[in-house]
Tab-separated table of C-alpha atoms and ligand atoms in Angstrom:
chain	number	residue	atom	x	y	z
I	1	MET	CA	-9.275	47.347	47.703
I	2	SER	CA	-11.543	46.220	50.565
I	3	SER	CA	-9.008	47.033	53.312
I	4	TRP	CA	-8.436	50.391	51.670
I	5	ARG	CA	-12.179	51.046	51.923
I	6	THR	CA	-12.227	49.830	55.580
I	7	GLU	CA	-9.340	52.233	56.309
I	8	LEU	CA	-11.283	55.071	54.658
I	9	ASN	CA	-14.429	54.206	56.611
I	10	ARG	CA	-12.411	54.108	59.825
I	11	CYS	CA	-11.025	57.594	59.099
I	12	LEU	CA	-14.527	58.927	58.341
I	13	ILE	CA	-15.934	57.439	61.608
I	14	ILE	CA	-13.069	58.941	63.641
I	15	LEU	CA	-13.616	62.254	61.830
I	16	GLY	CA	-17.354	62.062	62.647
I	17	ILE	CA	-16.890	61.142	66.352
I	18	THR	CA	-14.179	63.778	66.890
I	19	GLY	CA	-16.417	66.272	65.032
I	20	ILE	CA	-19.344	65.583	67.385
I	21	PHE	CA	-16.998	65.794	70.370
I	22	GLY	CA	-15.566	69.087	69.062
I	23	LEU	CA	-19.045	70.548	68.593
I	24	VAL	CA	-20.048	69.482	72.125
I	25	ILE	CA	-17.071	71.176	73.711
I	26	GLY	CA	-17.206	74.069	71.196
I	27	GLU	CA	-13.624	73.450	69.868
I	28	LEU	CA	-14.213	71.654	66.571
I	29	LEU	CA	-11.032	72.837	64.824
I	30	LEU	CA	-8.790	72.118	67.786
I	31	VAL	CA	-10.156	68.568	68.200
I	32	TRP	CA	-9.705	67.838	64.462
I	33	LEU	CA	-6.182	69.250	64.630
I	34	PHE	CA	-5.401	66.806	67.467
I	35	ALA	CA	-6.986	63.924	65.513
I	36	LEU	CA	-4.907	64.831	62.428
I	37	ALA	CA	-1.723	65.044	64.508
I	38	ALA	CA	-2.505	61.609	66.010
I	39	PHE	CA	-3.016	60.213	62.491
I	40	VAL	CA	0.313	61.657	61.294
I	41	VAL	CA	2.115	60.273	64.365
I	42	ILE	CA	0.632	56.768	63.860
I	43	SER	CA	1.528	56.822	60.136
I	44	LEU	CA	5.088	57.990	60.878
I	45	TYR	CA	5.437	55.234	63.484
I	46	GLN	CA	4.311	52.570	60.959
I	47	LEU	CA	6.670	54.002	58.303
I	48	ARG	CA	9.537	53.810	60.807
I	49	ARG	CA	8.676	50.124	61.555
I	50	LEU	CA	8.559	49.404	57.822
I	51	ASN	CA	11.879	51.161	57.295
I	52	PHE	CA	13.632	49.282	60.144
I	53	TRP	CA	12.161	45.970	59.061
I	54	LEU	CA	13.318	46.484	55.443
I	55	LEU	CA	16.799	47.418	56.668
I	56	ASP	CA	16.974	44.340	58.936
I	57	ALA	CA	15.459	42.112	56.234
I	58	THR	CA	18.357	42.861	53.845
I	59	ALA	CA	20.699	41.215	56.385
I	60	ASP	CA	18.343	38.388	57.346
I	61	ASN	CA	15.887	37.735	54.521
I	62	LYS	CA	13.839	35.336	56.638
I	63	LEU	CA	12.855	38.038	59.185
I	64	GLU	CA	9.088	38.073	59.716
I	65	PRO	CA	7.291	41.415	59.070
I	66	PRO	CA	6.113	43.450	62.134
I	67	GLU	CA	2.560	42.718	63.317
I	68	SER	CA	0.127	45.419	62.303
I	69	PHE	CA	-3.490	45.949	61.485
I	70	GLY	CA	-5.548	47.546	58.716
I	71	LEU	CA	-3.907	48.956	55.618
I	72	TRP	CA	-0.440	48.936	57.164
I	73	GLY	CA	-0.791	45.274	58.079
I	74	GLU	CA	-1.693	44.510	54.489
I	75	ILE	CA	1.307	46.482	53.135
I	76	PHE	CA	3.673	44.540	55.439
I	77	ASP	CA	2.165	41.209	54.387
I	78	ALA	CA	2.275	42.047	50.650
I	79	ILE	CA	5.955	43.044	50.843
I	80	TYR	CA	6.696	39.863	52.794
I	81	ARG	CA	4.913	37.735	50.144
I	82	ILE	CA	6.913	39.386	47.305
I	83	GLN	CA	10.108	38.789	49.288
I	84	LYS	CA	9.229	35.110	49.714
I	85	GLN	CA	8.535	34.684	45.988
I	86	GLU	CA	11.837	36.306	45.117
I	87	ARG	CA	13.651	34.131	47.616
I	88	LYS	CA	12.145	31.029	46.005
I	89	ALA	CA	13.072	32.196	42.499
I	90	SER	CA	16.644	32.995	43.491
I	91	GLN	CA	16.975	29.653	45.307
I	92	PHE	CA	15.829	27.931	42.128
I	93	LEU	CA	18.377	29.885	40.079
I	94	GLU	CA	21.124	29.122	42.584
I	95	GLN	CA	20.298	25.421	42.339
I	96	ILE	CA	20.518	25.556	38.533
I	97	ILE	CA	23.839	27.420	38.684
I	98	ASP	CA	25.181	24.913	41.238
I	99	LYS	CA	24.116	21.992	39.053
I	100	ALA	CA	25.637	23.598	35.939
I	101	GLN	CA	28.893	24.214	37.829
I	102	GLU	CA	28.982	20.691	39.268
I	103	SER	CA	28.278	19.045	35.898
I	104	SER	CA	30.785	21.243	34.055
I	105	ALA	CA	33.385	20.437	36.746
I	106	ALA	CA	32.917	16.738	35.938
I	107	LEU	CA	33.711	17.342	32.258
I	108	GLU	CA	37.155	16.835	30.790
I	109	MET	CA	36.514	19.630	28.325
I	110	ALA	CA	37.220	23.166	29.469
I	111	PHE	CA	34.528	25.818	29.105
I	112	ILE	CA	35.784	29.360	29.341
I	113	MET	CA	33.599	32.443	29.183
I	114	ILE	CA	35.288	35.529	27.808
I	115	ASN	CA	33.746	38.977	28.084
I	116	LYS	CA	33.501	41.487	25.267
I	117	GLN	CA	36.830	43.053	26.237
I	118	GLY	CA	38.485	39.663	25.618
I	119	ASN	CA	39.069	38.988	29.347
I	120	LEU	CA	38.381	35.762	31.256
I	121	ASP	CA	35.043	35.792	33.073
I	122	TRP	CA	34.402	32.229	34.234
I	123	TRP	CA	35.779	28.727	33.622
I	124	ASN	CA	35.242	25.207	34.887
I	125	SER	CA	37.889	23.182	36.673
I	126	ALA	CA	39.093	21.570	33.416
I	127	GLY	CA	40.157	25.101	32.388
I	128	GLU	CA	42.653	25.096	35.277
I	129	LYS	CA	43.896	21.625	34.342
I	130	LEU	CA	44.283	22.232	30.600
I	131	LEU	CA	45.469	25.828	30.515
I	132	GLY	CA	46.745	26.346	34.065
I	133	ILE	CA	44.445	29.315	34.698
I	134	LYS	CA	43.796	29.999	38.380
I	135	TYR	CA	40.768	31.440	40.149
I	136	PRO	CA	40.615	34.278	41.239
I	137	GLU	CA	44.096	35.479	40.146
I	138	ASP	CA	43.450	35.131	36.416
I	139	ARG	CA	39.908	36.482	36.415
I	140	ASN	CA	39.700	39.520	34.113
I	141	GLN	CA	43.060	38.687	32.545
I	142	SER	CA	43.209	39.039	28.781
I	143	VAL	CA	42.932	35.587	27.160
I	144	THR	CA	45.629	36.437	24.589
I	145	ASN	CA	48.003	37.197	27.492
I	146	LEU	CA	47.427	33.742	28.914
I	147	ILE	CA	47.682	31.854	25.634
I	148	ARG	CA	50.661	33.584	24.103
I	149	ASP	CA	50.756	32.091	20.653
I	150	PRO	CA	50.443	34.320	17.574
I	151	ARG	CA	48.284	31.646	15.881
I	152	PHE	CA	45.838	31.782	18.793
I	153	THR	CA	45.800	35.604	18.759
I	154	GLU	CA	45.051	35.556	15.031
I	155	TYR	CA	42.304	32.936	15.468
I	156	PHE	CA	40.792	34.806	18.431
I	157	HIS	CA	40.608	38.130	16.603
I	158	SER	CA	39.552	36.654	13.230
I	159	GLU	CA	36.002	36.039	14.520
I	160	ASN	CA	35.748	33.285	11.949
I	161	TYR	CA	35.251	30.278	14.160
I	162	ASP	CA	33.937	27.724	11.629
I	163	LYS	CA	37.099	25.708	12.089
I	164	THR	CA	38.861	24.672	15.273
I	165	LEU	CA	42.479	25.510	16.107
I	166	LYS	CA	44.967	22.894	17.313
I	167	LEU	CA	48.098	23.987	19.166
I	168	GLU	CA	50.612	22.644	21.636
I	169	ALA	CA	49.424	23.258	25.221
I	170	PRO	CA	50.981	26.391	26.771
I	171	GLY	CA	54.179	25.327	28.500
I	172	VAL	CA	53.677	21.592	27.830
I	173	SER	CA	55.208	20.182	24.682
I	174	LYS	CA	53.704	17.102	23.027
I	175	LYS	CA	50.265	17.879	24.456
I	176	ILE	CA	47.893	19.025	21.725
I	177	ILE	CA	44.981	21.235	22.632
I	178	GLU	CA	42.034	22.048	20.405
I	179	TYR	CA	40.276	25.412	20.718
I	180	GLN	CA	36.824	26.240	19.462
I	181	ILE	CA	35.113	29.562	20.034
I	182	ALA	CA	31.455	30.575	19.740
I	183	LEU	CA	30.167	34.136	19.900
I	184	PHE	CA	27.122	34.851	22.055
I	185	GLY	CA	25.270	37.694	23.834
I	186	GLU	CA	26.850	41.105	23.405
I	187	HIS	CA	30.026	40.016	21.669
I	188	GLU	CA	30.992	37.645	24.464
I	189	ARG	CA	32.713	34.368	23.642
I	190	LEU	CA	32.460	30.813	24.893
I	191	MET	CA	35.703	28.942	24.326
I	192	ILE	CA	35.713	25.149	24.404
I	193	VAL	CA	39.136	23.614	24.954
I	194	ARG	CA	39.953	19.905	24.819
I	195	ASP	CA	42.995	17.684	24.934
I	196	VAL	CA	43.289	15.962	21.539
I	197	THR	CA	46.803	14.516	22.010
I	198	GLN	CA	45.571	10.934	21.782
I	199	LEU	CA	43.323	11.648	18.792
I	200	GLN	CA	46.155	13.462	17.025
I	201	ARG	CA	48.492	10.535	17.700
I	202	LEU	CA	45.970	8.101	16.208
I	203	GLU	CA	45.404	10.416	13.243
I	204	ASN	CA	49.181	10.595	12.634
I	205	MET	CA	49.408	6.817	12.939
I	206	ARG	CA	46.635	6.445	10.368
I	207	LYS	CA	48.370	8.825	7.961
I	208	ASP	CA	51.732	7.085	8.442
I	209	PHE	CA	50.149	3.675	7.999
I	210	VAL	CA	48.391	4.627	4.753
I	211	GLY	CA	51.578	6.329	3.506
I	212	ASN	CA	53.786	3.339	4.378
I	213	VAL	CA	51.430	0.720	2.939
I	214	SER	CA	51.052	2.687	-0.294
I	215	HIS	CA	54.810	3.121	-0.525
I	216	GLU	CA	55.489	-0.569	0.163
I	217	LEU	CA	52.913	-1.679	-2.405
I	218	GLY	CA	54.510	0.429	-5.145
I	219	THR	CA	57.394	-1.954	-5.983
I	220	PRO	CA	55.419	-5.258	-5.976
I	221	ILE	CA	52.781	-3.690	-8.249
I	222	THR	CA	55.418	-2.402	-10.672
I	223	VAL	CA	57.085	-5.843	-10.848
I	224	PHE	CA	53.740	-7.621	-11.192
I	225	LYS	CA	52.606	-5.220	-13.937
I	226	GLY	CA	55.930	-5.474	-15.746
I	227	TYR	CA	55.759	-9.294	-15.967
I	228	LEU	CA	52.100	-9.165	-16.986
I	229	GLU	CA	52.906	-6.771	-19.826
I	230	ALA	CA	55.750	-9.005	-20.950
I	231	ILE	CA	53.405	-12.021	-20.971
I	232	ILE	CA	50.706	-10.086	-22.842
I	233	ASP	CA	53.272	-8.953	-25.425
I	234	ASN	CA	53.980	-12.647	-26.085
I	235	MET	CA	50.387	-13.756	-25.871
I	236	GLU	CA	50.650	-15.923	-29.029
I	237	GLU	CA	52.837	-18.344	-27.033
I	238	LEU	CA	50.045	-18.862	-24.485
I	239	ASP	CA	46.885	-20.906	-24.594
I	240	PRO	CA	44.128	-18.543	-25.945
I	241	LYS	CA	41.949	-19.262	-22.869
I	242	TRP	CA	44.408	-17.129	-20.823
I	243	GLU	CA	43.988	-14.042	-22.956
I	244	LYS	CA	40.922	-12.633	-21.151
I	245	PRO	CA	42.216	-13.275	-17.603
I	246	MET	CA	45.581	-11.731	-18.515
I	247	LEU	CA	43.963	-8.574	-19.899
I	248	GLN	CA	41.742	-8.297	-16.821
I	249	MET	CA	44.768	-8.733	-14.556
I	250	LYS	CA	46.543	-5.983	-16.442
I	251	GLN	CA	43.539	-3.681	-16.070
I	252	GLN	CA	43.284	-4.365	-12.315
I	253	ALA	CA	47.046	-3.954	-11.864
I	254	HIS	CA	46.731	-0.579	-13.558
I	255	ARG	CA	43.881	0.315	-11.171
I	256	MET	CA	45.920	-0.752	-8.182
I	257	GLU	CA	48.792	1.393	-9.399
I	258	ASN	CA	46.445	4.369	-9.693
I	259	ILE	CA	45.029	3.799	-6.186
I	260	VAL	CA	48.527	3.628	-4.701
I	261	ARG	CA	49.551	6.782	-6.607
I	262	ASP	CA	46.443	8.660	-5.387
I	263	LEU	CA	46.873	7.436	-1.783
I	264	LEU	CA	50.500	8.579	-1.771
I	265	MET	CA	49.414	11.940	-3.105
I	266	LEU	CA	46.685	12.271	-0.448
I	267	THR	CA	49.158	11.387	2.314
I	268	ALA	CA	51.598	13.990	1.019
I	269	LEU	CA	48.815	16.601	0.893
I	270	GLU	CA	47.786	15.792	4.466
I	271	THR	CA	51.221	15.663	6.023
I	272	LYS	CA	53.282	18.312	4.202
I	273	THR	CA	52.422	21.971	4.553
I	274	LEU	CA	52.369	24.210	1.510
I	275	PRO	CA	55.841	25.766	1.048
I	276	LYS	CA	56.143	29.473	1.919
I	277	GLN	CA	57.689	30.159	-1.477
I	278	GLN	CA	54.800	29.548	-3.881
I	279	ASP	CA	54.375	29.774	-7.644
I	280	GLU	CA	52.829	32.631	-9.568
I	281	ILE	CA	50.490	30.672	-11.822
I	282	GLU	CA	49.129	32.173	-15.031
I	283	ILE	CA	45.731	30.513	-14.950
I	284	ALA	CA	45.120	30.851	-18.714
I	285	LYS	CA	48.381	28.986	-19.461
I	286	LEU	CA	47.613	26.296	-16.879
I	287	ILE	CA	44.191	25.741	-18.408
I	288	SER	CA	45.506	25.476	-21.958
I	289	GLU	CA	48.060	22.921	-20.727
I	290	ILE	CA	45.236	20.882	-19.180
I	291	GLU	CA	43.276	21.225	-22.430
I	292	SER	CA	46.068	19.783	-24.550
I	293	ASP	CA	46.803	16.978	-22.027
I	294	THR	CA	43.155	15.829	-21.938
I	295	GLN	CA	42.437	16.413	-25.644
I	296	GLN	CA	42.517	12.706	-26.546
I	297	MET	CA	39.799	11.888	-23.991
I	298	PHE	CA	37.497	14.494	-25.503
I	299	LEU	CA	38.219	13.267	-29.045
I	300	ASP	CA	37.559	9.650	-28.019
I	301	LYS	CA	34.098	10.556	-26.708
I	302	SER	CA	33.392	13.285	-29.307
I	303	HIS	CA	32.808	15.849	-26.544
I	304	VAL	CA	32.835	19.586	-27.160
I	305	PHE	CA	35.247	21.265	-24.730
I	306	THR	CA	34.966	25.049	-24.369
I	307	ILE	CA	37.206	27.340	-22.349
I	308	ASP	CA	36.477	30.827	-21.064
I	309	SER	CA	39.372	32.041	-18.979
I	310	ASP	CA	40.512	35.388	-17.654
I	311	GLU	CA	43.791	36.004	-19.500
I	312	THR	CA	45.237	38.410	-16.972
I	313	VAL	CA	44.887	36.549	-13.705
I	314	ILE	CA	47.762	35.090	-11.705
I	315	ILE	CA	47.104	32.737	-8.784
I	316	THR	CA	49.602	32.320	-5.961
I	317	GLY	CA	49.851	28.640	-5.066
I	318	LYS	CA	51.436	25.331	-5.942
I	319	ARG	CA	51.237	24.886	-9.725
I	320	SER	CA	51.445	21.092	-9.769
I	321	GLU	CA	48.655	20.824	-7.181
I	322	LEU	CA	46.281	23.222	-8.954
I	323	TYR	CA	47.016	21.417	-12.215
I	324	SER	CA	46.061	18.152	-10.540
I	325	ALA	CA	42.840	19.552	-8.999
I	326	ILE	CA	41.524	21.143	-12.200
I	327	SER	CA	42.511	18.232	-14.448
I	328	ASN	CA	40.815	15.800	-12.027
I	329	LEU	CA	37.563	17.751	-12.429
I	330	VAL	CA	37.959	17.943	-16.219
I	331	VAL	CA	38.688	14.199	-16.498
I	332	ASN	CA	35.666	13.398	-14.297
I	333	ALA	CA	33.448	15.615	-16.471
I	334	ALA	CA	34.628	13.778	-19.582
I	335	LYS	CA	34.240	10.372	-17.875
I	336	TYR	CA	30.754	10.909	-16.489
I	337	THR	CA	29.279	12.538	-19.621
I	338	PRO	CA	27.950	10.265	-22.356
I	339	ALA	CA	29.476	10.681	-25.852
I	340	ASN	CA	28.842	13.954	-27.736
I	341	GLY	CA	28.533	15.941	-24.516
I	342	THR	CA	29.569	19.508	-23.786
I	343	ILE	CA	32.083	20.421	-21.091
I	344	LYS	CA	32.779	24.035	-20.166
I	345	LEU	CA	35.789	25.219	-18.198
I	346	SER	CA	35.642	28.824	-17.041
I	347	ALA	CA	37.943	30.873	-14.822
I	348	LYS	CA	36.405	34.181	-13.786
I	349	ARG	CA	36.557	36.625	-10.929
I	350	ASN	CA	33.402	37.631	-9.074
I	351	GLU	CA	32.888	39.889	-6.063
I	352	LYS	CA	34.109	37.437	-3.443
I	353	PHE	CA	36.120	34.716	-5.216
I	354	PHE	CA	37.987	33.731	-8.293
I	355	ASP	CA	35.870	30.839	-9.608
I	356	ILE	CA	37.313	28.004	-11.661
I	357	ALA	CA	34.257	26.083	-12.824
I	358	VAL	CA	33.980	22.787	-14.690
I	359	GLU	CA	30.461	22.206	-15.999
I	360	ASP	CA	29.151	19.259	-17.969
I	361	ASN	CA	25.836	18.069	-19.355
I	362	GLY	CA	26.450	14.496	-18.250
I	363	ILE	CA	24.679	11.936	-16.074
I	364	GLY	CA	24.454	14.213	-13.015
I	365	ILE	CA	24.430	13.168	-9.348
I	366	GLU	CA	21.488	12.707	-6.981
I	367	ALA	CA	21.322	15.384	-4.254
I	368	GLN	CA	21.775	12.878	-1.399
I	369	HIS	CA	25.306	12.003	-2.622
I	370	LEU	CA	26.609	15.568	-2.950
I	371	PRO	CA	27.746	16.121	0.681
I	372	ARG	CA	29.748	12.843	0.653
I	373	LEU	CA	31.393	13.061	-2.769
I	374	THR	CA	34.733	14.321	-1.432
I	375	GLU	CA	35.109	11.430	1.044
I	376	ARG	CA	37.775	8.873	0.199
I	377	PHE	CA	36.515	5.954	-1.878
I	378	TYR	CA	32.967	7.345	-1.996
I	379	ARG	CA	31.333	6.474	-5.291
I	380	VAL	CA	27.804	7.160	-6.456
I	381	ASP	CA	27.739	4.040	-8.579
I	382	VAL	CA	30.527	1.575	-7.768
I	383	SER	CA	30.132	-0.500	-10.933
I	384	ARG	CA	30.216	2.522	-13.227
I	385	SER	CA	33.172	3.994	-11.396
I	386	SER	CA	35.264	0.836	-11.782
I	387	GLU	CA	34.216	0.671	-15.437
I	388	THR	CA	35.639	4.156	-15.921
I	389	GLY	CA	38.817	3.155	-14.074
I	390	GLY	CA	38.203	5.572	-11.170
I	391	THR	CA	39.888	5.182	-7.795
I	392	GLY	CA	37.264	7.054	-5.763
I	393	LEU	CA	40.031	9.333	-4.488
I	394	GLY	CA	39.962	12.073	-7.125
I	395	LEU	CA	37.554	14.460	-5.406
I	396	ALA	CA	39.189	13.861	-1.995
I	397	ILE	CA	42.461	15.017	-3.593
I	398	VAL	CA	40.735	18.061	-5.122
I	399	LYS	CA	39.259	18.998	-1.730
I	400	HIS	CA	42.617	18.711	0.042
I	401	ILE	CA	44.418	20.742	-2.587
I	402	LEU	CA	41.799	23.478	-2.390
I	403	MET	CA	41.916	23.489	1.420
I	404	ARG	CA	45.683	24.023	1.251
I	405	HIS	CA	44.981	27.048	-0.949
I	406	ASP	CA	42.319	28.431	1.458
I	407	ALA	CA	39.767	27.597	-1.212
I	408	GLU	CA	36.597	25.518	-1.304
I	409	LEU	CA	34.847	23.164	-3.712
I	410	GLU	CA	31.205	23.913	-4.480
I	411	ILE	CA	29.235	21.143	-6.172
I	412	SER	CA	25.826	21.379	-7.808
I	413	SER	CA	24.195	18.762	-9.966
I	414	GLU	CA	20.953	17.517	-11.431
I	415	VAL	CA	20.385	13.924	-12.507
I	416	GLY	CA	20.246	13.667	-16.303
I	417	LYS	CA	21.134	17.330	-16.797
I	418	GLY	CA	24.721	17.608	-15.645
I	419	SER	CA	27.023	18.817	-12.891
I	420	ALA	CA	29.078	21.865	-11.981
I	421	PHE	CA	32.213	21.713	-9.812
I	422	VAL	CA	33.429	25.178	-8.814
I	423	CYS	CA	36.794	25.860	-7.125
I	424	LYS	CA	36.311	29.026	-5.112
I	425	ILE	CA	39.747	30.646	-4.752
I	426	PRO	CA	39.981	33.584	-2.306
I	427	LEU	CA	40.805	36.922	-3.924
I	428	THR	CA	43.801	37.284	-1.582
I	429	ARG	CA	45.571	34.720	-3.792
I	430	ILE	CA	44.796	36.610	-6.993
I	431	THR	CA	46.863	39.264	-8.756
I	432	ASN	CA	46.683	40.628	-12.245
I	433	LYS	CA	49.415	40.425	-14.817
I	434	ASP	CA	51.054	43.780	-15.421
I	435	LEU	CA	49.697	44.475	-18.895
I	436	SER	CA	51.185	47.959	-19.215
I	437	ASN	CA	54.424	46.507	-20.667
I	438	ASN	CA	52.569	44.376	-23.159
I	439	PRO	CA	51.698	46.515	-26.194
I	440	ALA	CA	49.633	43.676	-27.643
I	441	ILE	CA	47.020	44.188	-24.962
I	442	SER	CA	45.312	47.546	-25.003
I	443	GLU	CA	44.378	49.597	-21.931
I	444	SER	CA	40.683	49.007	-22.585
I	445	MET	CA	41.141	45.314	-21.789
I	446	LEU	CA	42.155	46.082	-18.217
I	447	GLU	CA	39.475	45.539	-15.615
I	448	PRO	CA	38.070	48.739	-14.069
I	449	ASN	CA	39.331	47.899	-10.564
I	450	GLU	CA	42.943	47.488	-11.643
P	501	ADP	P1	36.327	8.337	-9.222
P	501	ADP	O1	37.749	7.989	-9.299
P	501	ADP	O2	35.429	7.174	-8.903
P	501	ADP	O3	35.872	9.150	-10.376
P	501	ADP	P2	36.103	10.737	-7.674
P	501	ADP	O4	36.480	11.013	-6.266
P	501	ADP	O5	36.777	11.534	-8.727
P	501	ADP	O6	36.253	9.201	-7.885
P	501	ADP	O7	34.548	10.968	-7.796
P	501	ADP	C1	33.681	10.388	-6.832
P	501	ADP	C2	32.343	10.036	-7.460
P	501	ADP	O8	31.666	11.230	-7.835
P	501	ADP	C3	32.478	9.253	-8.755
P	501	ADP	O9	32.524	7.871	-8.505
P	501	ADP	C4	31.227	9.653	-9.513
P	501	ADP	O10	30.165	8.798	-9.161
P	501	ADP	C5	30.907	11.042	-9.000
P	501	ADP	N1	31.304	12.100	-9.977
P	501	ADP	C6	32.442	12.830	-9.973
P	501	ADP	N2	32.441	13.720	-10.959
P	501	ADP	C7	31.257	13.596	-11.611
P	501	ADP	C8	30.629	14.245	-12.737
P	501	ADP	N3	31.234	15.232	-13.388
P	501	ADP	N4	29.410	13.829	-13.095
P	501	ADP	C9	28.774	12.826	-12.445
P	501	ADP	N5	29.299	12.172	-11.378
P	501	ADP	C10	30.526	12.546	-10.971
């Protein structure tokens, strides 16, 4: 502001002096015209210097501004200061980018940025190692062209990236690669790729080990249990002090048998994929079968068991597995509800899922246990669970079965009030029985969306 005023004052003084001079020589207008022309020429000259300096400064951003005085000097200096600040900021950004690139180059995991058209934008050096992508040749290539596996294409376009995808590395058999994608910005994607061959090998070894041990234990347990039963049947020949230990041994042998059976089932669920040819399961029939198979348990504890099932629904899946999942939940509800309780089993469609819910008014579960209930051998109360003869594997089996059917288990519970276990089956697995051929069922019973 001050130099602007100085500049204005200078102009007024020059105007005054030239005015006096013009009056003296009697040519006021002519003198002012000359003064104005001189002003224009000086201004044009300074503009030209500014222009040339700016042009040169784009090539060499450290070029000092031309020396000048007054307002023009201040303009040059201000532009130079802004340039310096920008240079500092961009240097800082460059340093950050360099550091990010160096640190990501040291990682074994590949980070790949994919633009909104689905083309490769940037990747670290692990990207080249794991997927064989080369810079700059593969830049802007479509990612689904580089990873040519229909499972990857489906995963990439699904935009549901809650789970990771494991596949054999492109062109390298026996190497397992895990892909995980996250959406960011304007529909861009960050893909994280890692080599999980070793992890997968260990995981397979674990599964094989558990499967083999369970299988090997089967025969000794059967023999052991058989002899024990024979001894117990002839208990009168034994000293009475052996009666209690024998009965306890029989109970524990039975538990061991159950654990081995459940472990074998879990191993089978983990290692064998669901067959392509699946069953068309009438859910109402399946539920009434479970009802009659568990009836004795409910009678023993004087529970009330109510069923509310959609009569028309058919689920596509493995019948024996769904039977096992639902009956596990029903047996648990009966086990963990004190006598004279109420257990409800309902199977109903809602907007998003077909829900099979088992609700009880039993002991309930504290909130802190809920996220861990489906882990193997996790029990809320170990003593109570062994009293009830549980293996701690039931809910893990339920979870695996549901996962194989693209479904989920939702658990809610309140201590002292009861629990609800809901199997959320996707509607893609649901069809309705064709009721038109069944005169016993009238049209009005059909759902409106059929
Ligand atoms: P278990 O064989 O011990 O019953 P599960 O895997 O079936 O093993 O269940 C894990 C734990 O979850 C059980 O030990 C029990 O503490 C708890 N649980 C399962 N179902 C219920 C229920 N309906 N009510 C209360 N607790 C339950």
